[in-house]
Amino acid sequence: MNEAMKNVLQQVFKHPADLRLASRSGQFTLPTAGHAAGFIQANLMIVPKDQAFDFLLFCQRNPKPCPLVEVLAPGQLEPACAPGANLATDLPGYRVYRDGVLVEERSDISALWQTDFVTFLIGCSFSFESAVIEEGVPLRHVALGCNVAMYRTNLACVPSGPFQGNMVVSMRPVKSRDVAKVVEVSSRFALAHGAPLHVGNPQELGIHDLSKPDYGDFVPVMPDEVPVFWACGVTPQSIAQSSRLSFCITHAPGKMFVTDRRG
Amino acid sequence: MNEAMKNVLQQVFKHPADLRLASRSGQFTLPTAGHAAGFIQANLMIVPKDQAFDFLLFCQRNPKPCPLVEVLAPGQLEPACAPGANLATDLPGYRVYRDGVLVEERSDISALWQTDFVTFLIGCSFSFESAVIEEGVPLRHVALGCNVAMYRTNLACVPSGPFQGNMVVSMRPVKSRDVAKVVEVSSRFALAHGAPLHVGNPQELGIHDLSKPDYGDFVPVMPDEVPVFWACGVTPQSIAQSSRLSFCITHAPGKMFVTDRRG
């Protein structure tokens, strides 16, 4: 079955465990936005134990891009936020970085797993999207079934050990009349990056062409809309690249781990 | 000069740097409650680098007793929250634990310092006390110039690696008509343990005699008052004991690090 057919046949998963099982069996390989409304979705970052303190401290120092949902003990694969889940198989896609270079995208990382791997689950802005939509504010990338647009910025993260680099943001076009409402709703979701970092003027963030996102899919901004930017959990992937981290595994952009925890 | 004379002569320090310098020179050796109103005060925990990941994860898993104000890079002594300060000298008192046993209380730890020590500054409930007093709610231990009463409880912390044990709480007697106000005010100070954990009924926390605190000074609860309990930053000291941690240094109870950061 090709990607287009999968898209046509795609169902919306209501229950996190159903989406995880479909990911585990390889049947679901798409971005998770719009699925399992009301449940916390998480970005994934796996580093060897000898880098785990520095990365945990990086998250503590940069809570907007890296709000921690859960950090697992070394070698552990079943998180408390989703009993029965397996973090090596239950995401729709993974990325493997070596020396800061993306070397592989795969749907299962069981074969790479080491007992000294420490897994970080980092909050994701998808979690507040269903709340925003429920308030009557449409989100175009969800309506179109595509991935949210993400951009590298010129905003430096607070460094920790070898982890240093700039923040990545996600962008959603919002009608001017809805901007305040979107700020209000998202600010209640601290684990989902909270309130926006920035409203309007992408050039101030060092983003010169909105039509060319660094990750995800371009979503046009209409004349009555303003681009609204949130800190993004893809930041650790960008940091892995700029820090030339010797090894890490992350989720593939937009393809999150869906927890059983309500946001 | 003996402790009693010092008490008589004691001035109230308005500026954090003045209190830190008086601590550094050995002139000030008392609890810091009531000093430097409006500035964040912090509990101290120092562990060797090989335990730093597990302790940082312990704090992340137990944010009520261990809200992180700052974590320093290994070997570093000058925190970003107080430029010019020296964490080995600027607290009024330190405690040294070996194999979970308190072996020494001292006013300066420079002679013990190692380059692999990692320092954690953990929020302290003193930070919200001035806000509570400003709202017209008196706090007896501040008025009496004594230390707040602290108790070990039967509430288990979420463990991380070798760090496990029960939570320590601080107790303040509050008039029934002021309880809601105190909850409201303290809940705004997430870095100072936030809202109370428990109101009334100490026996539910496993505290059988309020007149015998495990740390600090007993403060009587009057007939028109209710004992109100907050998660307490002395928890890591109790954890060091119950976990038989090989080595750590903490502040002496009530003798905090006073930062330049406003709470």
XYZ file of C-alpha atoms in Angstrom:
526
model
C 0.000 0.000 0.000
C 1.484 3.332 -0.949
C 1.497 6.504 1.195
C -1.365 8.105 -0.775
C -3.634 5.092 -0.313
C -2.845 5.000 3.384
C -3.890 8.629 3.568
C -7.188 7.914 1.888
C -7.879 4.985 4.184
C -6.653 6.768 7.247
C -8.929 6.596 10.222
C -8.793 8.991 13.146
C -7.632 7.107 16.220
C -9.577 8.083 19.331
C -7.680 5.905 21.791
C -3.910 6.247 22.332
C -3.405 2.477 22.692
C -5.024 1.823 19.277
C -2.714 4.313 17.578
C 0.319 2.849 19.372
C -0.573 -0.710 18.313
C -1.108 0.411 14.703
C 2.324 2.076 14.834
C 3.870 -1.035 16.389
C 2.571 -3.279 13.600
C 3.751 -0.811 10.960
C 0.209 -0.047 9.731
C 0.300 3.586 10.858
C 3.280 5.681 9.765
C 1.792 9.202 9.556
C 1.983 12.344 11.722
C -0.119 12.064 14.887
C -1.719 15.555 14.884
C -5.499 15.311 15.136
C -5.461 11.848 16.688
C -6.356 10.870 20.279
C -7.813 14.299 21.088
C -7.295 15.335 24.716
C -4.294 13.073 25.330
C -0.753 14.362 25.805
C 1.498 13.664 22.847
C 5.249 13.670 23.311
C 8.431 14.262 21.380
C 11.084 11.597 21.879
C 14.792 11.991 22.626
C 17.004 9.037 23.510
C 20.628 9.575 24.582
C 23.240 7.279 26.163
C 23.461 7.471 29.986
C 26.741 9.418 29.923
C 24.937 12.337 28.263
C 21.709 12.038 30.233
C 22.568 14.503 33.013
C 23.569 17.210 30.549
C 20.445 16.674 28.474
C 18.150 16.611 31.518
C 19.749 19.868 32.647
C 19.271 21.257 29.127
C 15.529 20.535 29.438
C 15.405 22.103 32.901
C 17.076 25.238 31.552
C 14.857 25.408 28.452
C 11.363 24.522 29.676
C 9.512 26.259 26.806
C 10.905 24.039 24.007
C 11.547 21.045 26.326
C 8.746 20.608 28.910
C 9.345 17.173 30.446
C 6.417 14.759 30.426
C 8.538 11.851 31.677
C 12.142 10.682 31.863
C 12.694 6.939 32.058
C 15.361 5.124 34.041
C 18.308 3.857 31.919
C 17.325 0.891 29.748
C 13.605 1.213 30.471
C 11.157 1.121 27.536
C 7.716 1.154 29.197
C 6.748 4.634 30.412
C 4.508 5.296 33.412
C 2.389 7.598 31.211
C 1.379 4.650 28.967
C 1.428 1.254 30.715
C 1.963 -1.601 28.268
C 3.547 0.649 25.632
C 6.966 0.011 24.079
C 8.926 3.144 23.173
C 11.084 1.229 20.679
C 8.096 0.326 18.466
C 5.051 2.474 19.268
C 5.877 5.695 17.402
C 4.979 6.029 13.700
C 8.586 6.970 12.893
C 12.076 7.423 14.363
C 15.231 9.231 13.313
C 18.768 8.135 14.154
C 21.554 10.733 14.403
C 25.292 9.967 14.531
C 27.846 12.744 15.066
C 25.056 15.263 14.552
C 24.082 13.829 11.149
C 20.721 12.233 10.378
C 21.737 8.775 9.169
C 18.492 6.839 9.130
C 14.708 7.081 9.432
C 12.972 3.894 10.570
C 9.707 2.634 12.061
C 11.202 0.446 14.807
C 14.374 0.873 16.870
C 14.348 -2.440 18.788
C 17.459 -3.634 16.933
C 19.418 -0.537 18.047
C 18.369 -0.612 21.722
C 21.085 -0.584 24.422
C 20.643 -1.014 28.172
C 22.273 2.364 28.867
C 19.802 4.354 26.730
C 17.829 7.024 28.604
C 14.516 8.097 27.069
C 13.046 11.583 27.418
C 9.410 12.339 26.587
C 8.983 16.034 25.877
C 5.615 17.771 25.624
C 4.239 18.606 22.186
C 2.026 21.429 20.974
C -0.384 18.957 19.362
C -1.796 18.436 22.853
C -3.400 21.877 22.966
C -4.656 21.773 19.388
C -7.837 19.896 20.182
C -8.578 22.422 22.957
C -8.071 25.294 20.488
C -10.325 23.632 17.892
C -12.984 23.015 20.556
C -12.951 26.760 21.291
C -14.019 27.292 17.676
C -10.633 28.230 16.220
C -9.817 26.138 13.129
C -6.220 24.954 12.557
C -5.458 24.543 8.880
C -2.810 21.823 9.083
C -5.206 19.629 11.066
C -8.034 20.318 8.600
C -5.670 19.503 5.691
C -4.329 16.385 7.450
C -0.730 17.553 6.972
C 2.154 18.186 9.361
C 2.575 21.484 11.221
C 5.263 23.837 9.778
C 8.456 24.096 11.876
C 11.359 26.522 11.539
C 14.842 26.963 12.973
C 15.189 30.399 14.633
C 17.936 32.742 15.795
C 16.884 32.331 19.473
C 19.704 30.660 21.412
C 18.800 27.987 23.965
C 20.542 28.097 27.363
C 23.382 25.589 26.854
C 24.165 22.582 29.083
C 27.369 20.602 28.609
C 27.620 19.725 24.902
C 23.992 20.663 24.181
C 23.817 24.057 22.515
C 22.088 25.691 19.600
C 18.994 27.577 18.565
C 15.340 26.979 19.230
C 12.929 25.461 16.721
C 9.370 26.840 16.596
C 6.100 25.565 15.168
C 3.863 28.033 13.299
C 0.091 28.138 12.997
C -1.765 30.813 11.004
C -4.449 32.368 13.244
C -7.095 34.968 12.378
C -6.366 38.314 14.069
C -9.600 38.134 16.033
C -8.622 34.686 17.426
C -5.021 35.438 18.488
C -5.907 36.385 22.071
C -8.104 33.299 22.467
C -5.352 31.018 21.165
C -2.862 32.583 23.610
C -5.313 32.143 26.478
C -6.071 28.494 25.690
C -2.492 27.395 24.955
C -1.101 29.115 28.061
C -3.048 26.582 30.155
C -1.004 23.726 28.651
C 2.458 24.159 30.181
C 3.474 20.619 29.148
C 2.545 21.502 25.568
C 4.981 24.481 25.385
C 2.407 26.848 26.947
C 1.704 30.277 25.454
C 3.220 31.309 22.091
C 6.771 32.653 22.054
C 6.083 35.158 19.325
C 3.172 36.582 17.309
C 3.743 37.983 13.786
C 7.004 39.227 12.190
C 8.818 35.962 11.401
C 11.919 37.920 10.307
C 12.496 38.853 13.980
C 13.085 35.157 14.650
C 15.457 34.909 11.679
C 12.807 33.210 9.506
C 13.016 34.789 6.052
C 10.680 32.613 4.010
C 7.635 31.048 5.672
C 7.031 28.936 2.565
C 10.190 26.943 3.285
C 9.836 25.282 6.698
C 12.849 23.350 8.022
C 10.583 20.518 9.173
C 6.956 19.612 8.375
C 4.693 21.049 5.687
C 4.137 24.618 4.553
C 0.728 26.019 5.516
C -0.133 29.336 3.831
C -0.917 32.416 5.917
C -4.025 34.183 4.556
C -4.376 38.005 4.403
C -6.613 38.173 7.519
C -4.268 35.913 9.503
C -1.129 36.322 11.616
C 1.583 33.666 11.948
C 1.751 32.533 15.594
C 4.895 30.735 16.823
C 5.293 28.254 19.670
C 8.496 26.739 21.078
C 8.784 23.282 19.520
C 9.884 19.877 20.770
C 11.871 19.288 17.578
C 14.442 21.625 19.188
C 16.484 18.664 20.582
C 16.904 17.289 17.033
C 18.247 20.612 15.858
C 20.469 20.751 18.961
C 21.756 17.216 18.245
C 22.828 18.476 14.822
C 24.380 21.786 15.924
C 26.106 20.128 18.921
C 27.369 17.224 16.740
C 26.099 14.828 19.371
C 27.783 11.422 18.936
C 24.511 9.470 19.062
C 20.811 9.988 19.653
C 17.447 8.719 18.508
C 14.408 10.972 18.149
C 10.874 10.730 16.785
C 10.426 11.672 13.132
C 8.989 15.211 12.946
C 5.250 15.208 13.604
C 5.228 11.504 14.484
C 4.796 11.638 18.238
C 4.451 9.199 21.084
C 0.805 9.347 22.199
C 0.457 8.880 25.983
C -2.520 7.758 28.064
C -2.280 10.968 30.084
C -4.918 13.652 29.580
C -3.517 17.113 28.853
C 29.872 36.616 70.768
C 27.355 33.952 71.778
C 24.213 32.960 69.847
C 21.880 34.875 72.208
C 23.801 38.149 71.824
C 23.863 37.702 68.085
C 20.083 37.297 68.181
C 19.682 40.524 70.130
C 21.955 42.399 67.777
C 20.490 40.811 64.701
C 19.574 43.184 61.940
C 17.139 42.401 59.160
C 19.023 42.198 55.867
C 17.133 43.846 53.023
C 19.599 43.043 50.266
C 20.589 39.456 49.395
C 24.242 40.388 48.755
C 24.586 41.907 52.272
C 23.252 38.741 53.882
C 25.523 36.571 51.723
C 28.605 38.621 52.630
C 27.720 38.484 56.354
C 27.384 34.696 55.997
C 30.691 34.485 54.119
C 32.548 36.348 56.860
C 30.925 34.186 59.559
C 29.050 37.115 61.132
C 25.624 35.772 60.224
C 24.851 32.159 61.157
C 21.063 32.243 61.722
C 18.011 31.061 59.751
C 17.235 33.327 56.798
C 13.409 33.540 57.166
C 12.249 37.166 57.256
C 15.352 38.490 55.496
C 15.600 39.921 51.957
C 11.820 40.079 51.495
C 10.718 39.434 47.919
C 13.831 37.512 46.874
C 13.855 33.789 46.135
C 15.595 31.766 48.835
C 16.888 28.309 48.020
C 17.661 24.999 49.667
C 21.043 23.555 48.754
C 21.934 20.011 47.689
C 25.391 19.077 46.425
C 26.107 15.599 45.047
C 29.021 14.104 43.106
C 28.587 14.073 39.299
C 27.968 10.308 39.178
C 24.757 10.806 41.176
C 23.691 14.048 39.501
C 21.458 12.525 36.803
C 19.532 10.458 39.339
C 19.087 13.429 41.651
C 18.054 15.778 38.838
C 15.501 13.172 37.769
C 14.349 12.888 41.399
C 13.654 16.648 41.385
C 11.857 16.417 38.047
C 9.655 13.621 39.430
C 8.976 15.423 42.734
C 8.429 19.072 41.789
C 6.422 19.959 44.916
C 9.246 19.330 47.435
C 12.036 19.968 44.886
C 11.209 22.885 42.544
C 14.465 23.677 40.742
C 15.657 27.271 40.905
C 18.999 26.453 39.277
C 21.376 23.539 38.677
C 25.041 24.414 38.199
C 27.495 22.711 35.861
C 29.915 20.299 37.624
C 32.506 22.160 39.707
C 30.801 25.532 39.338
C 30.272 27.659 42.482
C 28.865 30.954 41.163
C 25.185 30.679 40.264
C 23.479 32.709 37.518
C 20.789 33.689 40.058
C 23.373 35.570 42.206
C 26.388 36.873 40.255
C 29.458 37.247 42.468
C 28.167 34.787 45.060
C 30.113 31.736 46.240
C 28.008 28.724 47.140
C 30.779 27.253 49.314
C 30.742 30.201 51.736
C 27.581 32.307 51.349
C 25.068 30.241 53.334
C 24.756 30.709 57.106
C 25.274 26.958 57.635
C 25.962 23.656 55.875
C 25.502 19.997 56.717
C 27.721 17.175 55.505
C 26.284 13.649 55.159
C 28.318 10.478 54.635
C 26.613 7.116 54.043
C 23.321 8.768 54.991
C 24.619 9.971 58.358
C 24.949 13.628 59.337
C 28.646 13.864 60.226
C 29.280 17.578 60.440
C 27.671 21.017 60.490
C 29.905 23.860 59.332
C 29.754 27.448 58.079
C 32.064 27.043 55.071
C 32.626 24.070 52.752
C 35.525 25.430 50.659
C 37.911 22.861 52.137
C 35.634 20.005 51.038
C 35.011 21.229 47.500
C 35.716 18.870 44.574
C 35.612 19.683 40.851
C 33.000 16.975 40.204
C 30.455 18.404 42.671
C 27.105 19.381 41.165
C 25.054 21.967 43.066
C 21.267 22.084 43.068
C 19.327 25.135 44.285
C 15.806 24.133 45.259
C 12.999 26.629 45.946
C 12.053 27.366 49.522
C 8.747 28.314 51.113
C 10.325 31.364 52.777
C 9.984 33.078 49.405
C 6.201 33.327 49.671
C 6.162 34.293 53.337
C 6.682 37.992 52.739
C 3.831 37.934 50.198
C 1.563 36.242 52.777
C 2.530 38.772 55.472
C 1.904 41.640 53.040
C -1.624 40.300 52.536
C -2.181 40.860 56.250
C -1.692 37.269 57.437
C 0.808 37.083 60.313
C 3.256 34.137 60.449
C 4.249 33.333 64.007
C 7.726 31.877 63.395
C 8.707 35.040 61.518
C 7.282 37.261 64.289
C 9.152 35.174 66.905
C 12.364 35.177 64.833
C 12.619 31.390 65.046
C 12.837 28.626 62.444
C 9.760 27.140 60.761
C 8.663 23.706 62.068
C 9.378 20.793 59.714
C 8.192 17.164 59.919
C 8.896 13.880 58.193
C 5.684 12.404 56.723
C 4.405 9.065 55.451
C 4.062 10.435 51.891
C 6.466 8.558 49.584
C 8.396 10.533 46.981
C 8.618 9.084 43.460
C 12.021 7.337 43.545
C 14.881 7.853 41.060
C 17.919 5.571 41.112
C 19.161 5.421 44.725
C 17.041 8.394 45.826
C 13.979 7.222 47.716
C 12.102 8.028 50.884
C 9.319 10.156 52.291
C 8.502 13.820 51.941
C 9.295 16.448 54.569
C 6.730 19.227 55.104
C 6.875 22.638 56.745
C 3.950 23.702 58.965
C 2.513 27.139 59.625
C -0.454 27.767 61.955
C -3.058 29.835 60.076
C -6.346 31.283 61.343
C -9.343 29.496 59.795
C -10.514 32.710 58.138
C -7.086 33.120 56.459
C -6.588 29.590 55.107
C -8.116 30.290 51.677
C -6.069 33.484 51.309
C -2.839 31.668 52.194
C -3.624 28.947 49.627
C -4.355 31.582 46.992
C -1.162 33.553 47.628
C 1.210 30.595 47.959
C -0.171 28.875 44.842
C 1.290 31.743 42.787
C 4.821 30.786 43.921
C 5.513 27.513 42.093
C 9.269 27.807 42.806
C 8.439 28.113 46.525
C 6.564 24.746 46.646
C 3.302 26.375 45.487
C -0.013 25.686 47.229
C -0.121 23.676 50.480
C -0.102 19.882 50.276
C -2.413 19.408 53.222
C -4.604 21.468 55.572
C -5.385 20.202 59.112
C -5.230 16.615 60.452
C -1.480 16.073 60.877
C -2.080 12.392 61.784
C -3.070 11.758 58.136
C 0.513 12.620 57.201
C 1.863 10.326 59.905
C 2.687 13.255 62.227
C 1.618 12.254 65.736
C 2.984 15.095 67.830
C 3.199 18.593 66.369
C 5.226 19.723 69.383
C 8.152 17.559 68.254
C 9.249 18.730 64.801
C 12.004 16.716 63.088
C 13.704 19.934 61.973
C 13.337 23.586 63.057
C 11.431 24.981 66.021
C 8.007 24.119 67.424
C 5.408 26.828 66.869
C 2.167 26.316 68.835
C -1.175 26.047 67.013
C -3.800 28.204 68.761
C -7.459 27.120 69.177
C -8.701 29.341 66.318
C -5.944 28.123 63.985
C -5.397 25.202 61.612
C -1.980 23.669 60.862
C -1.195 24.160 57.162
C 1.486 21.977 55.529
C 3.676 22.701 52.518
C 6.121 20.384 50.717
C 9.567 21.278 52.046
C 13.014 21.579 50.490
C 14.557 19.730 53.440
C 13.168 16.596 51.741
C 16.512 15.870 49.984
C 18.271 15.765 53.381
C 15.782 13.224 54.643
C 16.166 11.305 51.359
C 19.966 11.357 51.738
C 19.496 9.677 55.106
C 16.886 7.093 54.088
C 18.784 6.294 50.842
C 22.125 6.053 52.708
C 23.661 8.266 50.060
C 27.449 7.914 50.108
C 28.091 11.667 50.167
C 26.217 14.937 49.963
C 26.304 18.456 51.337
C 23.137 20.430 52.108
C 22.228 23.720 53.785
C 21.533 23.559 57.505
C 17.734 23.599 58.044
C 16.336 27.126 57.758
C 19.707 28.542 56.639
C 19.074 29.141 52.974
C 20.936 30.525 50.020
C 19.408 33.938 49.259
C 19.371 34.674 45.517
C 19.155 37.996 43.654
C 16.096 36.734 41.800
C 12.695 38.171 42.743
C 10.067 35.540 43.554
